[in-house]
Tab-separated table of C-alpha atoms in Angstrom:
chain	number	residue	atom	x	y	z
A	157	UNK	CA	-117.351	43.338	-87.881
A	158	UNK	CA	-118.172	39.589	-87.695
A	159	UNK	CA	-115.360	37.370	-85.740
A	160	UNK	CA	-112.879	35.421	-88.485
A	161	UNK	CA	-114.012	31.720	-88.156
A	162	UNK	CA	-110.567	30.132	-87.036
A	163	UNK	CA	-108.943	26.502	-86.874
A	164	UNK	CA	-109.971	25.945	-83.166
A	165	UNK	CA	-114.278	27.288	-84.210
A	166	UNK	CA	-113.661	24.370	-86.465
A	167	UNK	CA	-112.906	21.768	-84.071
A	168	UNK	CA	-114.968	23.119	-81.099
A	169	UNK	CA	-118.078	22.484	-83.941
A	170	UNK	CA	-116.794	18.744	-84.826
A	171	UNK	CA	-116.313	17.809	-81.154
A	172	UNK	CA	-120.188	19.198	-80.356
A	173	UNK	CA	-121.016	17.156	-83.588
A	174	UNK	CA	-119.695	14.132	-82.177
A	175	UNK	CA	-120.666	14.454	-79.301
A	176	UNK	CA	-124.269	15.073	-80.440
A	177	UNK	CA	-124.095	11.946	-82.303
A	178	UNK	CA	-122.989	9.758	-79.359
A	179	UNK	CA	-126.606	11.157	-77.604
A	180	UNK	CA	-128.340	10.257	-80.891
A	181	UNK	CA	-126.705	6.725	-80.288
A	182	UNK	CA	-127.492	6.650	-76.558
A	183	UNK	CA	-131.034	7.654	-76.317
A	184	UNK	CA	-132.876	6.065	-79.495
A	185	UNK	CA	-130.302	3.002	-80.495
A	186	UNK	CA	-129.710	1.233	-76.692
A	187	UNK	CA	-133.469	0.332	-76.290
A	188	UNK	CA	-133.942	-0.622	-79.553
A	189	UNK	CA	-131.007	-3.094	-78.952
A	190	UNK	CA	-131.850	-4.622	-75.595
A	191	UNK	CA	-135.431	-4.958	-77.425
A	192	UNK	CA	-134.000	-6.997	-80.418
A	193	UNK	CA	-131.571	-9.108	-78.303
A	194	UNK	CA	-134.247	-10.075	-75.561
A	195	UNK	CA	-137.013	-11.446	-79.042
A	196	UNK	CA	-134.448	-13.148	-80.508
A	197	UNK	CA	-133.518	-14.714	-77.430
A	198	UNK	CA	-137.065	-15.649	-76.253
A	199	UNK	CA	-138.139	-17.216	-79.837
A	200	UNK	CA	-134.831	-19.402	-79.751
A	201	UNK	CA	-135.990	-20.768	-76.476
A	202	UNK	CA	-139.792	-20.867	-77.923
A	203	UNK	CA	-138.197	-22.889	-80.844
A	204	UNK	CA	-136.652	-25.437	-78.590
A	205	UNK	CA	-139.592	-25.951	-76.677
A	206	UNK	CA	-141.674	-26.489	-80.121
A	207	UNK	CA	-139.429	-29.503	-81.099
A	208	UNK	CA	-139.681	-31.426	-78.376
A	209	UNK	CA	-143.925	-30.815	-78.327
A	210	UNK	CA	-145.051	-31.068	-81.711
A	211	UNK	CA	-145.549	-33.999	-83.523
A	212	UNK	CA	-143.908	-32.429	-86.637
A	213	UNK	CA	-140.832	-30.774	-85.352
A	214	UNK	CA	-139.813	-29.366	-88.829
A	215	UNK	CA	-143.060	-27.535	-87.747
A	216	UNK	CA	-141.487	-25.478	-85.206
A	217	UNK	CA	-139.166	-23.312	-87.296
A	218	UNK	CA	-142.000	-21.324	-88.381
A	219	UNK	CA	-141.731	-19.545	-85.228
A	220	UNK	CA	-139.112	-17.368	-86.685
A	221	UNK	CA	-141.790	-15.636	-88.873
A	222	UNK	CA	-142.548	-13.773	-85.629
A	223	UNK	CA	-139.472	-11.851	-86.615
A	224	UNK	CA	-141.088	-10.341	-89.590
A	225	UNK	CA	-144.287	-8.176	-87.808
A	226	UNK	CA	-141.763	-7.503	-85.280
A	227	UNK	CA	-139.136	-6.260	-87.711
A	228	UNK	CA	-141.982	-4.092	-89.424
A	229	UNK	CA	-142.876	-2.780	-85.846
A	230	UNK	CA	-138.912	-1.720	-85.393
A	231	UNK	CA	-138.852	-0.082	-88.655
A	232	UNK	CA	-141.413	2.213	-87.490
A	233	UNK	CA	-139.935	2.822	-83.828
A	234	UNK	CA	-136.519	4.001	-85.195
A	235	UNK	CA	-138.631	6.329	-88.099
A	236	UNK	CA	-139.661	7.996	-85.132
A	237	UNK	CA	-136.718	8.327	-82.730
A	238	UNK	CA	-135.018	9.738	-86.325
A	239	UNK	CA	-137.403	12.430	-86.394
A	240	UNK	CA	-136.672	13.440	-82.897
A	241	UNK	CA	-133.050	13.476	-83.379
A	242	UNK	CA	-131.620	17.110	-83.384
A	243	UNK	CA	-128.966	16.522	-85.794
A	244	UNK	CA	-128.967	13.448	-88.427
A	245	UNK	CA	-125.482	12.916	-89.311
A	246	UNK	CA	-123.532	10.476	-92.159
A	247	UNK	CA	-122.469	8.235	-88.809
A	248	UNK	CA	-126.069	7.978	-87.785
A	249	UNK	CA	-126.973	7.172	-91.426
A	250	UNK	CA	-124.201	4.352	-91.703
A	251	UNK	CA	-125.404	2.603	-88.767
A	252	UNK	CA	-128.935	2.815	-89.338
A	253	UNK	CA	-128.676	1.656	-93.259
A	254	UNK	CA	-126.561	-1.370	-91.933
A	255	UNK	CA	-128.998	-2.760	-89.443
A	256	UNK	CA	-132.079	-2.336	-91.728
A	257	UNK	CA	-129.766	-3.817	-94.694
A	258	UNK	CA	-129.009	-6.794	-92.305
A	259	UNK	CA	-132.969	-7.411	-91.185
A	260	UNK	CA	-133.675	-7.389	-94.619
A	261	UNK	CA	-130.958	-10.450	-95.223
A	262	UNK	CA	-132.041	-11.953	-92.012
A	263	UNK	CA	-135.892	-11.972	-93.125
A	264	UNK	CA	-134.746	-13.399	-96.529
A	265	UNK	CA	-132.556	-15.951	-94.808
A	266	UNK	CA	-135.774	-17.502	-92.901
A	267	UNK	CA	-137.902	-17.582	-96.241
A	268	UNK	CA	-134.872	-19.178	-97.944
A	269	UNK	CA	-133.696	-21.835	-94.884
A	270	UNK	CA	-137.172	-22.327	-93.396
A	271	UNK	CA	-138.743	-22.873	-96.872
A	272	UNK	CA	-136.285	-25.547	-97.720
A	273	UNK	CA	-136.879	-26.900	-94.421
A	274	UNK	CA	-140.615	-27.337	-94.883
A	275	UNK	CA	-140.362	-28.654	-98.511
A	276	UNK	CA	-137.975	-31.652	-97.835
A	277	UNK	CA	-138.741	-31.925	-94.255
A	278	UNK	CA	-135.116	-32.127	-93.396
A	279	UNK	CA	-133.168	-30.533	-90.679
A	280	UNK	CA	-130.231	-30.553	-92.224
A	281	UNK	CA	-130.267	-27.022	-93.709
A	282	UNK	CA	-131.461	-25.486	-90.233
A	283	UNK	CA	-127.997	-26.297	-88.564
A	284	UNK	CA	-127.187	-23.334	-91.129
A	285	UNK	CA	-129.166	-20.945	-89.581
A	286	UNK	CA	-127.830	-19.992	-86.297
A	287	UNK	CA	-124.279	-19.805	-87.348
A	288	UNK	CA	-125.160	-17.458	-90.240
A	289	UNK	CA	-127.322	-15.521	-88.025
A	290	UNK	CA	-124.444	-15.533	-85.288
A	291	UNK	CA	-122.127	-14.462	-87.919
A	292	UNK	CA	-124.133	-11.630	-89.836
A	293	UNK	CA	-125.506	-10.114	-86.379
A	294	UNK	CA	-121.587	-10.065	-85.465
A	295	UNK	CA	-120.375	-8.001	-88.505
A	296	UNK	CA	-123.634	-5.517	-88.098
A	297	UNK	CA	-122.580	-5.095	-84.469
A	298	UNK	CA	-118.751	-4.464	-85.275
A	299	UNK	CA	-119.953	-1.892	-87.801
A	300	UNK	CA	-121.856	-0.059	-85.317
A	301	UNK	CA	-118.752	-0.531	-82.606
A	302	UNK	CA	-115.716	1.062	-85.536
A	303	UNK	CA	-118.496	3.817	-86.274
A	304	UNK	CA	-119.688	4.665	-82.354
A	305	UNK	CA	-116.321	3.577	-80.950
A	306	UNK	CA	-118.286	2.209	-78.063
A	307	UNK	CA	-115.696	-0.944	-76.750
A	308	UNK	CA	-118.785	-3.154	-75.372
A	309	UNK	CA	-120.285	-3.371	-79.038
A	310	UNK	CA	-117.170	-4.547	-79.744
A	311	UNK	CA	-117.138	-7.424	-77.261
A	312	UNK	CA	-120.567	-8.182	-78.090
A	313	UNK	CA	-119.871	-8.423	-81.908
A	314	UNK	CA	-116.738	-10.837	-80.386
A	315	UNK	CA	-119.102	-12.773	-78.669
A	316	UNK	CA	-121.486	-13.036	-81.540
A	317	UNK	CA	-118.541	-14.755	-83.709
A	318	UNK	CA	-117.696	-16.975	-81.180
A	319	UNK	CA	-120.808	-17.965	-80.766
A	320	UNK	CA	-120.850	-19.068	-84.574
A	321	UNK	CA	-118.431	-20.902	-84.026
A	322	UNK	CA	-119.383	-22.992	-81.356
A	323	UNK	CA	-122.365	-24.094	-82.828
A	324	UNK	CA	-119.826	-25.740	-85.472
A	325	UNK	CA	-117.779	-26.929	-82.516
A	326	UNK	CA	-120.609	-28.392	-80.429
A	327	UNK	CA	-122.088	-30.453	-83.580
A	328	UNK	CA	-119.969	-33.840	-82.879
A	329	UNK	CA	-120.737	-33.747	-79.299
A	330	UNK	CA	-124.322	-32.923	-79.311
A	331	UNK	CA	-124.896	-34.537	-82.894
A	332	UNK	CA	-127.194	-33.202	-85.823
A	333	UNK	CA	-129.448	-31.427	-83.529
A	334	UNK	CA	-130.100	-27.651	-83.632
A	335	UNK	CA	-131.461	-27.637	-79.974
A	336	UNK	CA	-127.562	-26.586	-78.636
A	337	UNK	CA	-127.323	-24.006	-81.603
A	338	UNK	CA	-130.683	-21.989	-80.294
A	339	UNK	CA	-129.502	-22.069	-76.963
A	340	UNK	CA	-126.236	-20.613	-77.774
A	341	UNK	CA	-127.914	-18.351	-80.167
A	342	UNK	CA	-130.152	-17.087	-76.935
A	343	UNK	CA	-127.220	-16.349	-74.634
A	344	UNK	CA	-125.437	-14.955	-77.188
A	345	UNK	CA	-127.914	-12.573	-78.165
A	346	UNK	CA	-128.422	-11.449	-74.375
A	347	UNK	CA	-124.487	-11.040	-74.010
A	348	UNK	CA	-123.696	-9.471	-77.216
A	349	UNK	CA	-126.796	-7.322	-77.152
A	350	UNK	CA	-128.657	-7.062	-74.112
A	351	UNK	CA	-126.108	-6.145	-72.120
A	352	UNK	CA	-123.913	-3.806	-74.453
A	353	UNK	CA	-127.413	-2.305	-74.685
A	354	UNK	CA	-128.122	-1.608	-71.126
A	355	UNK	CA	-124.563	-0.527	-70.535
A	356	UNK	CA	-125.414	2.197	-72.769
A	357	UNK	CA	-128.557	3.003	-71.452
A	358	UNK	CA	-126.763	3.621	-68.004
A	359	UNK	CA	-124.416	5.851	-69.731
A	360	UNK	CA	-127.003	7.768	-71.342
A	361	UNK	CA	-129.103	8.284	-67.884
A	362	UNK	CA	-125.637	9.381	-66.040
A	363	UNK	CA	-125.278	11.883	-69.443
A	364	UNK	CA	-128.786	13.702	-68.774
């Protein structure tokens, strides 16, 4: 006679559910993550070394488009951690659909900004970028903090709003100049990313 399938079978499958989600998190998302946060970081320096060397600084902006091969190269290193996962659950497919929703409105963002840029040669549109950027990062990253319930995503999606902010803040002191804005887009990447991303990695190699 097969054993009755009570209340406490019930939870004992959720918690191994969960906690088979949290690896799914650990092992594919972290490096993906760190990876993100360190190109974003490095072509926000790049751009700020392209203004001050080209004779066209308007010019430099177009350094961004190094975001799209690299978010098509992404797109096809998560396809195959999500094959490898053991179980695919609706958490996993939240966060996932999130992220790829918000590279999508990043990539149109550039086209949009960077277009306008080019067409009146003005930089006056480009002190839009970073904070939107800071700002839509921010509310992807507090998504994936409420649906892992991982605190330093939390911080870092914190840190990613703040950082929006400053770039307003920092505008009378520094002037109309988006040289400030990159820089704090670069550290904030590395804090709100980078290094929520590593954390987890730790966690997962202490897990194994």
């Amino acid at each position: 006679m097969e054993k009755e399938f009570n209340e406490q079978d019930s939870l004992k499958v959720i918690n191994q559910m969960i906690a088979q989600v949290n690896s799914n998190i650990q092992i594919g998302a972290a490096s993906s993550m760190v990876m993100a946060g360190y190109t974003v970081a490095t072509i926000a320096i790049l751009n700020v070394i392209l203004i001050h060397t080209l004779d066209k600084p308007y010019f430099s902006f177009w350094v961004w488009m190094l975001m799209i091969p690299y978010a098509f190269i992404q797109y096809f290193i998560e396809k195959r951690r999500d094959k490898k996962a053991i179980v695919r659950t609706y958490m996993d497919t939240i966060v996932g659909k999130t992220w790829r929703a918000f590279t999508i409105s990043v990539i149109v963002l550039l086209i949009v900004i960077f277009g306008l840029v080019y067409i009146y040669e003005s930089w006056v549109l480009s002190l839009l970028f970073n904070p939107i950027i800071l700002a839509f990062t921010g509310l992807a990253q507090y998504v994936t903090a409420a649906t892992t319930k991982f605190k330093p995503f939390f911080w870092g999606a914190v840190t990613l709003w703040s950082g929006a902010v400053l770039c307003m803040l920092l505008l009378p002191l520094f002037g109309k100049t988006v040289e400030i804005q990159f820089i704090i887009l670069a550290i904030c990447m590395i804090l709100g990313f980078c290094v929520p991303g590593h954390i987890l990695n730790k966690k997962a190699k202490e897990n194994v």
